[in-house]
GROMACS .gro file of N, CA and C in nm:
model
  537
    1SER      N    1   0.084  -0.120   0.000
    1SER     CA    2   0.000   0.000   0.000
    1SER      C    3   0.087   0.124   0.000
    2ALA      N    4   0.051   0.221  -0.078
    2ALA     CA    5   0.129   0.345  -0.088
    2ALA      C    6   0.115   0.425   0.041
    3ARG      N    7   0.225   0.479   0.087
    3ARG     CA    8   0.221   0.560   0.208
    3ARG      C    9   0.159   0.695   0.176
    4GLN      N   10   0.101   0.754   0.280
    4GLN     CA   11   0.056   0.891   0.266
    4GLN      C   12   0.179   0.979   0.266
    5PHE      N   13   0.158   1.109   0.263
    5PHE     CA   14   0.271   1.201   0.260
    5PHE      C   15   0.248   1.314   0.359
    6GLY      N   16   0.356   1.360   0.420
    6GLY     CA   17   0.349   1.484   0.497
    6GLY      C   18   0.338   1.471   0.647
    7ARG      N   19   0.326   1.346   0.697
    7ARG     CA   20   0.315   1.329   0.842
    7ARG      C   21   0.452   1.285   0.896
    8ILE      N   22   0.523   1.381   0.955
    8ILE     CA   23   0.656   1.356   1.007
    8ILE      C   24   0.642   1.318   1.154
    9GLY      N   25   0.719   1.219   1.199
    9GLY     CA   26   0.705   1.175   1.337
    9GLY      C   27   0.834   1.174   1.415
   10TYR      N   28   0.817   1.190   1.546
   10TYR     CA   29   0.925   1.174   1.643
   10TYR      C   30   0.868   1.089   1.755
   11ILE      N   31   0.941   0.985   1.796
   11ILE     CA   32   0.897   0.906   1.912
   11ILE      C   33   1.016   0.887   2.004
   12GLY      N   34   0.998   0.922   2.131
   12GLY     CA   35   1.108   0.910   2.228
   12GLY      C   36   1.090   1.007   2.342
   13SER      N   37   1.189   1.011   2.428
   13SER     CA   38   1.185   1.101   2.543
   13SER      C   39   1.197   1.246   2.497
   14LEU      N   40   1.126   1.333   2.566
   14LEU     CA   41   1.135   1.476   2.536
   14LEU      C   42   1.242   1.537   2.626
   15ILE      N   43   1.368   1.510   2.586
   15ILE     CA   44   1.484   1.560   2.660
   15ILE      C   45   1.583   1.620   2.559
   16PRO      N   46   1.664   1.718   2.604
   16PRO     CA   47   1.754   1.787   2.511
   16PRO      C   48   1.845   1.694   2.429
   17SER      N   49   1.901   1.589   2.490
   17SER     CA   50   1.998   1.504   2.418
   17SER      C   51   1.936   1.429   2.301
   18LYS      N   52   1.803   1.420   2.298
   18LYS     CA   53   1.735   1.349   2.188
   18LYS      C   54   1.714   1.439   2.066
   19GLY      N   55   1.744   1.571   2.080
   19GLY     CA   56   1.737   1.661   1.965
   19GLY      C   57   1.597   1.704   1.923
   20ILE      N   58   1.500   1.683   2.010
   20ILE     CA   59   1.361   1.717   1.976
   20ILE      C   60   1.344   1.867   1.949
   21GLU      N   61   1.416   1.950   2.023
   21GLU     CA   62   1.404   2.095   2.002
   21GLU      C   63   1.456   2.136   1.864
   22GLN      N   64   1.567   2.072   1.820
   22GLN     CA   65   1.621   2.101   1.688
   22GLN      C   66   1.521   2.059   1.579
   23LEU      N   67   1.453   1.947   1.601
   23LEU     CA   68   1.352   1.902   1.504
   23LEU      C   69   1.238   2.004   1.496
   24ILE      N   70   1.189   2.048   1.611
   24ILE     CA   71   1.080   2.147   1.612
   24ILE      C   72   1.125   2.276   1.544
   25ASP      N   73   1.247   2.322   1.575
   25ASP     CA   74   1.299   2.445   1.512
   25ASP      C   75   1.306   2.431   1.360
   26SER      N   76   1.356   2.318   1.312
   26SER     CA   77   1.367   2.295   1.168
   26SER      C   78   1.229   2.288   1.103
   27PHE      N   79   1.136   2.222   1.171
   27PHE     CA   80   1.000   2.210   1.119
   27PHE      C   81   0.937   2.349   1.106
   28ILE      N   82   0.954   2.432   1.209
   28ILE     CA   83   0.899   2.568   1.208
   28ILE      C   84   0.965   2.651   1.097
   29LYS      N   85   1.098   2.635   1.080
   29LYS     CA   86   1.171   2.711   0.978
   29LYS      C   87   1.119   2.689   0.837
   30ILE      N   88   1.088   2.562   0.803
   30ILE     CA   89   1.043   2.538   0.665
   30ILE      C   90   0.900   2.584   0.646
   31ASN      N   91   0.823   2.594   0.756
   31ASN     CA   92   0.690   2.653   0.755
   31ASN      C   93   0.605   2.609   0.635
   32ASP      N   94   0.591   2.478   0.619
   32ASP     CA   95   0.510   2.422   0.511
   32ASP      C   96   0.380   2.371   0.572
   33THR      N   97   0.269   2.436   0.538
   33THR     CA   98   0.140   2.402   0.599
   33THR      C   99   0.088   2.265   0.555
   34CYS      N  100   0.150   2.205   0.453
   34CYS     CA  101   0.110   2.070   0.410
   34CYS      C  102   0.169   1.962   0.499
   35LEU      N  103   0.266   2.000   0.584
   35LEU     CA  104   0.331   1.901   0.669
   35LEU      C  105   0.275   1.907   0.811
   36ASN      N  106   0.277   1.792   0.876
   36ASN     CA  107   0.241   1.782   1.018
   36ASN      C  108   0.353   1.714   1.092
   37LEU      N  109   0.374   1.755   1.216
   37LEU     CA  110   0.473   1.689   1.302
   37LEU      C  111   0.399   1.624   1.418
   38VAL      N  112   0.416   1.493   1.430
   38VAL     CA  113   0.354   1.415   1.537
   38VAL      C  114   0.464   1.381   1.638
   39VAL      N  115   0.449   1.429   1.760
   39VAL     CA  116   0.550   1.407   1.864
   39VAL      C  117   0.493   1.311   1.968
   40ALA      N  118   0.553   1.192   1.977
   40ALA     CA  119   0.509   1.091   2.074
   40ALA      C  120   0.617   1.073   2.179
   41GLY      N  121   0.576   1.075   2.304
   41GLY     CA  122   0.671   1.059   2.414
   41GLY      C  123   0.646   1.162   2.521
   42ASP      N  124   0.718   1.150   2.631
   42ASP     CA  125   0.703   1.247   2.738
   42ASP      C  126   0.839   1.276   2.799
   43GLY      N  127   0.840   1.372   2.889
   43GLY     CA  128   0.966   1.410   2.954
   43GLY      C  129   0.943   1.442   3.100
   44LYS      N  130   1.043   1.415   3.182
   44LYS     CA  131   1.031   1.441   3.327
   44LYS      C  132   1.048   1.589   3.360
   45ASP      N  133   1.120   1.662   3.275
   45ASP     CA  134   1.143   1.804   3.299
   45ASP      C  135   1.024   1.882   3.243
   46GLU      N  136   0.929   1.913   3.332
   46GLU     CA  137   0.804   1.978   3.289
   46GLU      C  138   0.827   2.114   3.223
   47ASP      N  139   0.925   2.189   3.271
   47ASP     CA  140   0.954   2.320   3.212
   47ASP      C  141   1.003   2.306   3.068
   48TYR      N  142   1.087   2.205   3.044
   48TYR     CA  143   1.139   2.181   2.909
   48TYR      C  144   1.025   2.143   2.814
   49VAL      N  145   0.940   2.052   2.859
   49VAL     CA  146   0.827   2.007   2.776
   49VAL      C  147   0.733   2.124   2.749
   50LYS      N  148   0.709   2.207   2.851
   50LYS     CA  149   0.622   2.324   2.836
   50LYS      C  150   0.680   2.421   2.733
   51MET      N  151   0.813   2.441   2.738
   51MET     CA  152   0.880   2.529   2.643
   51MET      C  153   0.863   2.475   2.500
   52LEU      N  154   0.878   2.343   2.482
   52LEU     CA  155   0.861   2.281   2.350
   52LEU      C  156   0.719   2.305   2.297
   53LYS      N  157   0.621   2.289   2.386
   53LYS     CA  158   0.481   2.306   2.347
   53LYS      C  159   0.450   2.452   2.314
   54GLU      N  160   0.507   2.544   2.392
   54GLU     CA  161   0.488   2.688   2.367
   54GLU      C  162   0.543   2.725   2.229
   55LYS      N  163   0.666   2.679   2.203
   55LYS     CA  164   0.735   2.706   2.078
   55LYS      C  165   0.654   2.652   1.958
   56SER      N  166   0.580   2.544   1.981
   56SER     CA  167   0.508   2.475   1.873
   56SER      C  168   0.370   2.535   1.845
   57LYS      N  169   0.323   2.622   1.934
   57LYS     CA  170   0.189   2.681   1.918
   57LYS      C  171   0.175   2.752   1.783
   58GLY      N  172   0.063   2.729   1.716
   58GLY     CA  173   0.037   2.794   1.589
   58GLY      C  174   0.094   2.721   1.469
   59TYR      N  175   0.160   2.607   1.494
   59TYR     CA  176   0.215   2.525   1.385
   59TYR      C  177   0.148   2.388   1.388
   60ASN      N  178   0.162   2.314   1.279
   60ASN     CA  179   0.101   2.180   1.272
   60ASN      C  180   0.184   2.079   1.350
   61ILE      N  181   0.192   2.100   1.480
   61ILE     CA  182   0.271   2.011   1.567
   61ILE      C  183   0.179   1.960   1.676
   62LYS      N  184   0.166   1.827   1.681
   62LYS     CA  185   0.078   1.765   1.781
   62LYS      C  186   0.161   1.683   1.879
   63PHE      N  187   0.141   1.711   2.008
   63PHE     CA  188   0.205   1.632   2.114
   63PHE      C  189   0.106   1.525   2.157
   64MET      N  190   0.143   1.399   2.139
   64MET     CA  191   0.051   1.287   2.161
   64MET      C  192   0.074   1.214   2.294
   65GLY      N  193   0.178   1.251   2.369
   65GLY     CA  194   0.211   1.174   2.488
   65GLY      C  195   0.270   1.040   2.447
   66ARG      N  196   0.275   0.947   2.541
   66ARG     CA  197   0.330   0.814   2.509
   66ARG      C  198   0.235   0.740   2.417
   67MET      N  199   0.293   0.670   2.321
   67MET     CA  200   0.212   0.592   2.226
   67MET      C  201   0.277   0.456   2.204
   68LYS      N  202   0.193   0.357   2.176
   68LYS     CA  203   0.247   0.227   2.136
   68LYS      C  204   0.307   0.243   1.998
   69PRO      N  205   0.423   0.182   1.971
   69PRO     CA  206   0.484   0.195   1.838
   69PRO      C  207   0.387   0.162   1.724
   70SER      N  208   0.306   0.059   1.739
   70SER     CA  209   0.213   0.023   1.630
   70SER      C  210   0.115   0.136   1.600
   71ASP      N  211   0.067   0.204   1.703
   71ASP     CA  212  -0.024   0.318   1.683
   71ASP      C  213   0.049   0.436   1.620
   72PHE      N  214   0.169   0.462   1.671
   72PHE     CA  215   0.248   0.574   1.621
   72PHE      C  216   0.284   0.557   1.474
   73PHE      N  217   0.341   0.440   1.439
   73PHE     CA  218   0.390   0.423   1.302
   73PHE      C  219   0.278   0.419   1.198
   74SER      N  220   0.155   0.392   1.242
   74SER     CA  221   0.044   0.396   1.146
   74SER      C  222   0.001   0.541   1.119
   75GLN      N  223   0.052   0.636   1.197
   75GLN     CA  224   0.013   0.777   1.182
   75GLN      C  225   0.122   0.865   1.122
   76VAL      N  226   0.236   0.805   1.085
   76VAL     CA  227   0.344   0.886   1.030
   76VAL      C  228   0.395   0.828   0.897
   77ASP      N  229   0.452   0.916   0.816
   77ASP     CA  230   0.506   0.876   0.685
   77ASP      C  231   0.657   0.888   0.680
   78LEU      N  232   0.714   0.953   0.782
   78LEU     CA  233   0.858   0.972   0.790
   78LEU      C  234   0.895   0.985   0.937
   79LEU      N  235   0.996   0.911   0.980
   79LEU     CA  236   1.044   0.923   1.117
   79LEU      C  237   1.170   1.007   1.117
   80VAL      N  238   1.181   1.101   1.213
   80VAL     CA  239   1.307   1.174   1.231
   80VAL      C  240   1.364   1.135   1.367
   81VAL      N  241   1.492   1.095   1.367
   81VAL     CA  242   1.564   1.060   1.490
   81VAL      C  243   1.678   1.161   1.503
   82PRO      N  244   1.651   1.274   1.572
   82PRO     CA  245   1.749   1.385   1.574
   82PRO      C  246   1.849   1.380   1.690
   83SER      N  247   1.878   1.260   1.740
   83SER     CA  248   1.966   1.245   1.857
   83SER      C  249   2.095   1.324   1.848
   84LEU      N  250   2.130   1.387   1.959
   84LEU     CA  251   2.254   1.464   1.967
   84LEU      C  252   2.363   1.385   2.039
   85TRP      N  253   2.326   1.272   2.099
   85TRP     CA  254   2.425   1.190   2.169
   85TRP      C  255   2.441   1.060   2.094
   86ASN      N  256   2.547   0.985   2.127
   86ASN     CA  257   2.575   0.859   2.058
   86ASN      C  258   2.483   0.749   2.109
   87GLU      N  259   2.372   0.731   2.039
   87GLU     CA  260   2.277   0.624   2.074
   87GLU      C  261   2.351   0.490   2.064
   88PRO      N  262   2.340   0.405   2.167
   88PRO     CA  263   2.409   0.277   2.159
   88PRO      C  264   2.355   0.190   2.045
   89PHE      N  265   2.224   0.193   2.021
   89PHE     CA  266   2.169   0.108   1.917
   89PHE      C  267   2.070   0.181   1.827
   90GLY      N  268   1.970   0.243   1.881
   90GLY     CA  269   1.870   0.311   1.798
   90GLY      C  270   1.763   0.215   1.749
   91ARG      N  271   1.703   0.142   1.843
   91ARG     CA  272   1.600   0.042   1.810
   91ARG      C  273   1.485   0.102   1.730
   92VAL      N  274   1.454   0.229   1.756
   92VAL     CA  275   1.342   0.295   1.689
   92VAL      C  276   1.363   0.299   1.537
   93VAL      N  277   1.488   0.306   1.493
   93VAL     CA  278   1.519   0.306   1.350
   93VAL      C  279   1.480   0.172   1.288
   94VAL      N  280   1.515   0.064   1.357
   94VAL     CA  281   1.480  -0.071   1.311
   94VAL      C  282   1.329  -0.087   1.307
   95GLU      N  283   1.261  -0.045   1.414
   95GLU     CA  284   1.115  -0.055   1.420
   95GLU      C  285   1.051   0.021   1.304
   96SER      N  286   1.098   0.142   1.281
   96SER     CA  287   1.042   0.227   1.177
   96SER      C  288   1.050   0.159   1.040
   97ILE      N  289   1.168   0.109   1.007
   97ILE     CA  290   1.187   0.045   0.877
   97ILE      C  291   1.102  -0.081   0.867
   98ASN      N  292   1.091  -0.155   0.977
   98ASN     CA  293   1.006  -0.275   0.976
   98ASN      C  294   0.858  -0.239   0.956
   99TYR      N  295   0.818  -0.119   0.996
   99TYR     CA  296   0.680  -0.072   0.972
   99TYR      C  297   0.666  -0.008   0.835
  100GLY      N  298   0.775  -0.001   0.760
  100GLY     CA  299   0.769   0.058   0.626
  100GLY      C  300   0.775   0.209   0.625
  101VAL      N  301   0.826   0.267   0.736
  101VAL     CA  302   0.836   0.413   0.748
  101VAL      C  303   0.982   0.454   0.730
  102PRO      N  304   1.012   0.536   0.628
  102PRO     CA  305   1.150   0.580   0.608
  102PRO      C  306   1.200   0.669   0.722
  103VAL      N  307   1.333   0.681   0.732
  103VAL     CA  308   1.395   0.746   0.846
  103VAL      C  309   1.497   0.852   0.802
  104ILE      N  310   1.492   0.967   0.870
  104ILE     CA  311   1.602   1.065   0.862
  104ILE      C  312   1.660   1.065   1.003
  105ALA      N  313   1.791   1.040   1.016
  105ALA     CA  314   1.850   1.029   1.149
  105ALA      C  315   1.991   1.087   1.152
  106THR      N  316   2.033   1.125   1.272
  106THR     CA  317   2.168   1.176   1.289
  106THR      C  318   2.268   1.060   1.282
  107CYS      N  319   2.388   1.092   1.238
  107CYS     CA  320   2.494   0.990   1.228
  107CYS      C  321   2.563   0.978   1.363
  108LYS      N  322   2.487   0.941   1.465
  108LYS     CA  323   2.542   0.930   1.600
  108LYS      C  324   2.534   0.785   1.648
  109GLY      N  325   2.646   0.732   1.694
  109GLY     CA  326   2.649   0.601   1.756
  109GLY      C  327   2.598   0.489   1.667
  110GLY      N  328   2.520   0.400   1.728
  110GLY     CA  329   2.470   0.281   1.661
  110GLY      C  330   2.377   0.307   1.544
  111ILE      N  331   2.317   0.426   1.541
  111ILE     CA  332   2.225   0.461   1.432
  111ILE      C  333   2.299   0.454   1.298
  112THR      N  334   2.422   0.501   1.296
  112THR     CA  335   2.501   0.500   1.172
  112THR      C  336   2.518   0.359   1.120
  113GLU      N  337   2.553   0.266   1.211
  113GLU     CA  338   2.572   0.126   1.170
  113GLU      C  339   2.446   0.069   1.109
  114ILE      N  340   2.331   0.104   1.164
  114ILE     CA  341   2.205   0.049   1.116
  114ILE      C  342   2.169   0.107   0.979
  115LEU      N  343   2.183   0.238   0.963
  115LEU     CA  344   2.130   0.306   0.844
  115LEU      C  345   2.228   0.326   0.729
  116GLU      N  346   2.358   0.324   0.759
  116GLU     CA  347   2.456   0.356   0.656
  116GLU      C  348   2.439   0.265   0.533
  117GLY      N  349   2.426   0.330   0.419
  117GLY     CA  350   2.414   0.255   0.294
  117GLY      C  351   2.277   0.192   0.272
  118ARG      N  352   2.182   0.217   0.360
  118ARG     CA  353   2.048   0.160   0.345
  118ARG      C  354   1.960   0.259   0.267
  119PRO      N  355   1.881   0.210   0.171
  119PRO     CA  356   1.796   0.300   0.092
  119PRO      C  357   1.669   0.343   0.164
  120GLU      N  358   1.645   0.288   0.285
  120GLU     CA  359   1.523   0.323   0.359
  120GLU      C  360   1.542   0.446   0.446
  121GLY      N  361   1.663   0.501   0.448
  121GLY     CA  362   1.687   0.615   0.536
  121GLY      C  363   1.800   0.704   0.490
  122ILE      N  364   1.810   0.818   0.555
  122ILE     CA  365   1.915   0.917   0.525
  122ILE      C  366   1.977   0.962   0.657
  123LEU      N  367   2.110   0.968   0.659
  123LEU     CA  368   2.181   1.015   0.778
  123LEU      C  369   2.224   1.161   0.759
  124TYR      N  370   2.227   1.236   0.867
  124TYR     CA  371   2.279   1.373   0.861
  124TYR      C  372   2.363   1.400   0.985
  125ASP      N  373   2.449   1.502   0.973
  125ASP     CA  374   2.537   1.541   1.083
  125ASP      C  375   2.471   1.653   1.164
  126PRO      N  376   2.437   1.626   1.291
  126PRO     CA  377   2.368   1.728   1.370
  126PRO      C  378   2.453   1.851   1.402
  127SER      N  379   2.585   1.842   1.381
  127SER     CA  380   2.668   1.961   1.406
  127SER      C  381   2.653   2.063   1.293
  128ASN      N  382   2.599   2.020   1.179
  128ASN     CA  383   2.564   2.113   1.071
  128ASN      C  384   2.421   2.161   1.099
  129LYS      N  385   2.410   2.286   1.145
  129LYS     CA  386   2.279   2.331   1.196
  129LYS      C  387   2.170   2.343   1.089
  130ASP      N  388   2.208   2.347   0.961
  130ASP     CA  389   2.106   2.355   0.855
  130ASP      C  390   2.070   2.220   0.796
  131ALA      N  391   2.143   2.115   0.832
  131ALA     CA  392   2.125   1.984   0.766
  131ALA      C  393   1.982   1.933   0.778
  132LEU      N  394   1.925   1.935   0.898
  132LEU     CA  395   1.790   1.881   0.916
  132LEU      C  396   1.687   1.968   0.845
  133THR      N  397   1.701   2.100   0.856
  133THR     CA  398   1.609   2.190   0.787
  133THR      C  399   1.612   2.164   0.637
  134ASP      N  400   1.732   2.149   0.581
  134ASP     CA  401   1.746   2.123   0.437
  134ASP      C  402   1.680   1.991   0.398
  135LEU      N  403   1.697   1.889   0.482
  135LEU     CA  404   1.636   1.759   0.452
  135LEU      C  405   1.483   1.766   0.460
  136LEU      N  406   1.431   1.836   0.561
  136LEU     CA  407   1.285   1.848   0.573
  136LEU      C  408   1.229   1.928   0.456
  137LYS      N  409   1.305   2.029   0.412
  137LYS     CA  410   1.261   2.108   0.297
  137LYS      C  411   1.258   2.019   0.172
  138ALA      N  412   1.362   1.940   0.153
  138ALA     CA  413   1.367   1.847   0.039
  138ALA      C  414   1.251   1.748   0.047
  139TYR      N  415   1.221   1.701   0.169
  139TYR     CA  416   1.107   1.609   0.188
  139TYR      C  417   0.977   1.679   0.147
  140SER      N  418   0.960   1.804   0.191
  140SER     CA  419   0.837   1.877   0.160
  140SER      C  420   0.822   1.899   0.010
  141GLU      N  421   0.935   1.906  -0.059
  141GLU     CA  422   0.932   1.923  -0.205
  141GLU      C  423   0.931   1.789  -0.278
  142ARG      N  424   0.917   1.681  -0.201
  142ARG     CA  425   0.916   1.543  -0.253
  142ARG      C  426   1.044   1.511  -0.330
  143ALA      N  427   1.155   1.568  -0.283
  143ALA     CA  428   1.283   1.548  -0.350
  143ALA      C  429   1.367   1.438  -0.285
  144LEU      N  430   1.317   1.376  -0.178
  144LEU     CA  431   1.390   1.267  -0.114
  144LEU      C  432   1.333   1.135  -0.162
  145THR      N  433   1.419   1.041  -0.195
  145THR     CA  434   1.368   0.910  -0.234
  145THR      C  435   1.416   0.803  -0.137
  146PHE      N  436   1.323   0.718  -0.099
  146PHE     CA  437   1.352   0.606  -0.011
  146PHE      C  438   1.308   0.480  -0.085
  147ASN      N  439   1.377   0.371  -0.061
  147ASN     CA  440   1.345   0.249  -0.133
  147ASN      C  441   1.335   0.133  -0.034
  148PHE      N  442   1.222   0.063  -0.039
  148PHE     CA  443   1.198  -0.048   0.054
  148PHE      C  444   1.201  -0.183  -0.017
  149SER      N  445   1.259  -0.188  -0.137
  149SER     CA  446   1.256  -0.314  -0.212
  149SER      C  447   1.343  -0.423  -0.148
  150ASP      N  448   1.441  -0.384  -0.067
  150ASP     CA  449   1.531  -0.481  -0.005
  150ASP      C  450   1.508  -0.491   0.146
  151VAL      N  451   1.389  -0.453   0.189
  151VAL     CA  452   1.363  -0.445   0.333
  151VAL      C  453   1.366  -0.582   0.401
  152ASP      N  454   1.341  -0.690   0.326
  152ASP     CA  455   1.341  -0.823   0.387
  152ASP      C  456   1.478  -0.861   0.442
  153SER      N  457   1.584  -0.826   0.369
  153SER     CA  458   1.719  -0.857   0.417
  153SER      C  459   1.749  -0.777   0.543
  154PHE      N  460   1.699  -0.655   0.548
  154PHE     CA  461   1.717  -0.570   0.666
  154PHE      C  462   1.645  -0.631   0.785
  155SER      N  463   1.518  -0.667   0.765
  155SER     CA  464   1.436  -0.722   0.873
  155SER      C  465   1.496  -0.851   0.926
  156ALA      N  466   1.547  -0.935   0.835
  156ALA     CA  467   1.607  -1.062   0.877
  156ALA      C  468   1.727  -1.038   0.967
  157LYS      N  469   1.807  -0.936   0.933
  157LYS     CA  470   1.927  -0.906   1.010
  157LYS      C  471   1.894  -0.863   1.153
  158TYR      N  472   1.781  -0.793   1.169
  158TYR     CA  473   1.748  -0.737   1.300
  158TYR      C  474   1.633  -0.807   1.370
  159LYS      N  475   1.596  -0.927   1.324
  159LYS     CA  476   1.494  -1.004   1.398
  159LYS      C  477   1.549  -1.031   1.538
  160GLU      N  478   1.460  -1.035   1.636
  160GLU     CA  479   1.506  -1.051   1.775
  160GLU      C  480   1.594  -1.174   1.793
  161ASN      N  481   1.553  -1.288   1.735
  161ASN     CA  482   1.633  -1.409   1.758
  161ASN      C  483   1.768  -1.399   1.687
  162THR      N  484   1.773  -1.331   1.571
  162THR     CA  485   1.900  -1.313   1.500
  162THR      C  486   1.995  -1.231   1.588
  163CYS      N  487   1.943  -1.123   1.647
  163CYS     CA  488   2.024  -1.038   1.735
  163CYS      C  489   2.072  -1.118   1.856
  164ALA      N  490   1.980  -1.194   1.916
  164ALA     CA  491   2.015  -1.271   2.036
  164ALA      C  492   2.124  -1.373   2.004
  165ILE      N  493   2.112  -1.440   1.889
  165ILE     CA  494   2.211  -1.540   1.850
  165ILE      C  495   2.347  -1.474   1.827
  166SER      N  496   2.349  -1.359   1.758
  166SER     CA  497   2.478  -1.296   1.733
  166SER      C  498   2.541  -1.245   1.862
  167TYR      N  499   2.460  -1.198   1.958
  167TYR     CA  500   2.515  -1.159   2.088
  167TYR      C  501   2.573  -1.282   2.158
  168ALA      N  502   2.498  -1.392   2.157
  168ALA     CA  503   2.543  -1.515   2.223
  168ALA      C  504   2.676  -1.561   2.163
  169ASN      N  505   2.686  -1.558   2.030
  169ASN     CA  506   2.810  -1.600   1.964
  169ASN      C  507   2.926  -1.508   1.999
  170PHE      N  508   2.897  -1.377   2.005
  170PHE     CA  509   2.998  -1.278   2.041
  170PHE      C  510   3.053  -1.306   2.181
  171TYR      N  511   2.962  -1.329   2.278
  171TYR     CA  512   3.005  -1.354   2.415
  171TYR      C  513   3.080  -1.486   2.427
  172LYS      N  514   3.036  -1.587   2.350
  172LYS     CA  515   3.107  -1.716   2.348
  172LYS      C  516   3.251  -1.695   2.307
  173LYS      N  517   3.271  -1.616   2.200
  173LYS     CA  518   3.406  -1.588   2.151
  173LYS      C  519   3.490  -1.520   2.260
  174LEU      N  520   3.429  -1.422   2.325
  174LEU     CA  521   3.501  -1.350   2.431
  174LEU      C  522   3.541  -1.444   2.544
  175ILE      N  523   3.447  -1.527   2.585
  175ILE     CA  524   3.472  -1.620   2.697
  175ILE      C  525   3.579  -1.721   2.656
  176CYS      N  526   3.569  -1.774   2.533
  176CYS     CA  527   3.666  -1.875   2.487
  176CYS      C  528   3.806  -1.817   2.479
  177LYS      N  529   3.819  -1.692   2.445
  177LYS     CA  530   3.951  -1.628   2.435
  177LYS      C  531   4.017  -1.621   2.574
  178ARG      N  532   3.935  -1.604   2.676
  178ARG     CA  533   3.988  -1.586   2.811
  178ARG      C  534   4.030  -1.718   2.874
  179VAL      N  535   3.960  -1.823   2.839
  179VAL     CA  536   3.983  -1.953   2.906
  179VAL      C  537   4.117  -2.012   2.867
   0.00000   0.00000   0.00000
């Protein structure tokens, strides 16, 4: 089934290190009324969350609170993972691709390993302050292409049992080296 267009999503904690404020700023900058930003998640710092909501007033930005991934991914056409810190793994990227939702993400930590060279997503450098804005603008102009024709090989690589087996094998190697 063809995806809809224009519903950009963020799912995660509403904390500075996750880059949510940069995403909101970039979304506001491109000011395209055809786009919507769906923000799922919550934050313990009430003042920070309040500031994000204030900043978002008058724009197509909806704060949904915590959501189940299945509910969230059915409501978005593009996931943005704007992390400013080195995510150890970035499970949300794997989930997104498995739901058929393309990803724009920062090249931080484990996210790079997952997305590099994959046609289902695009990486950007968060230290370049215009990178995300430029990508969202290109998205709004339908100038970004994502390809899901090889998604089965991706899904197979990140199936839970595949991951568990590779971890088990890794630890076996480590233990055997020590003995």
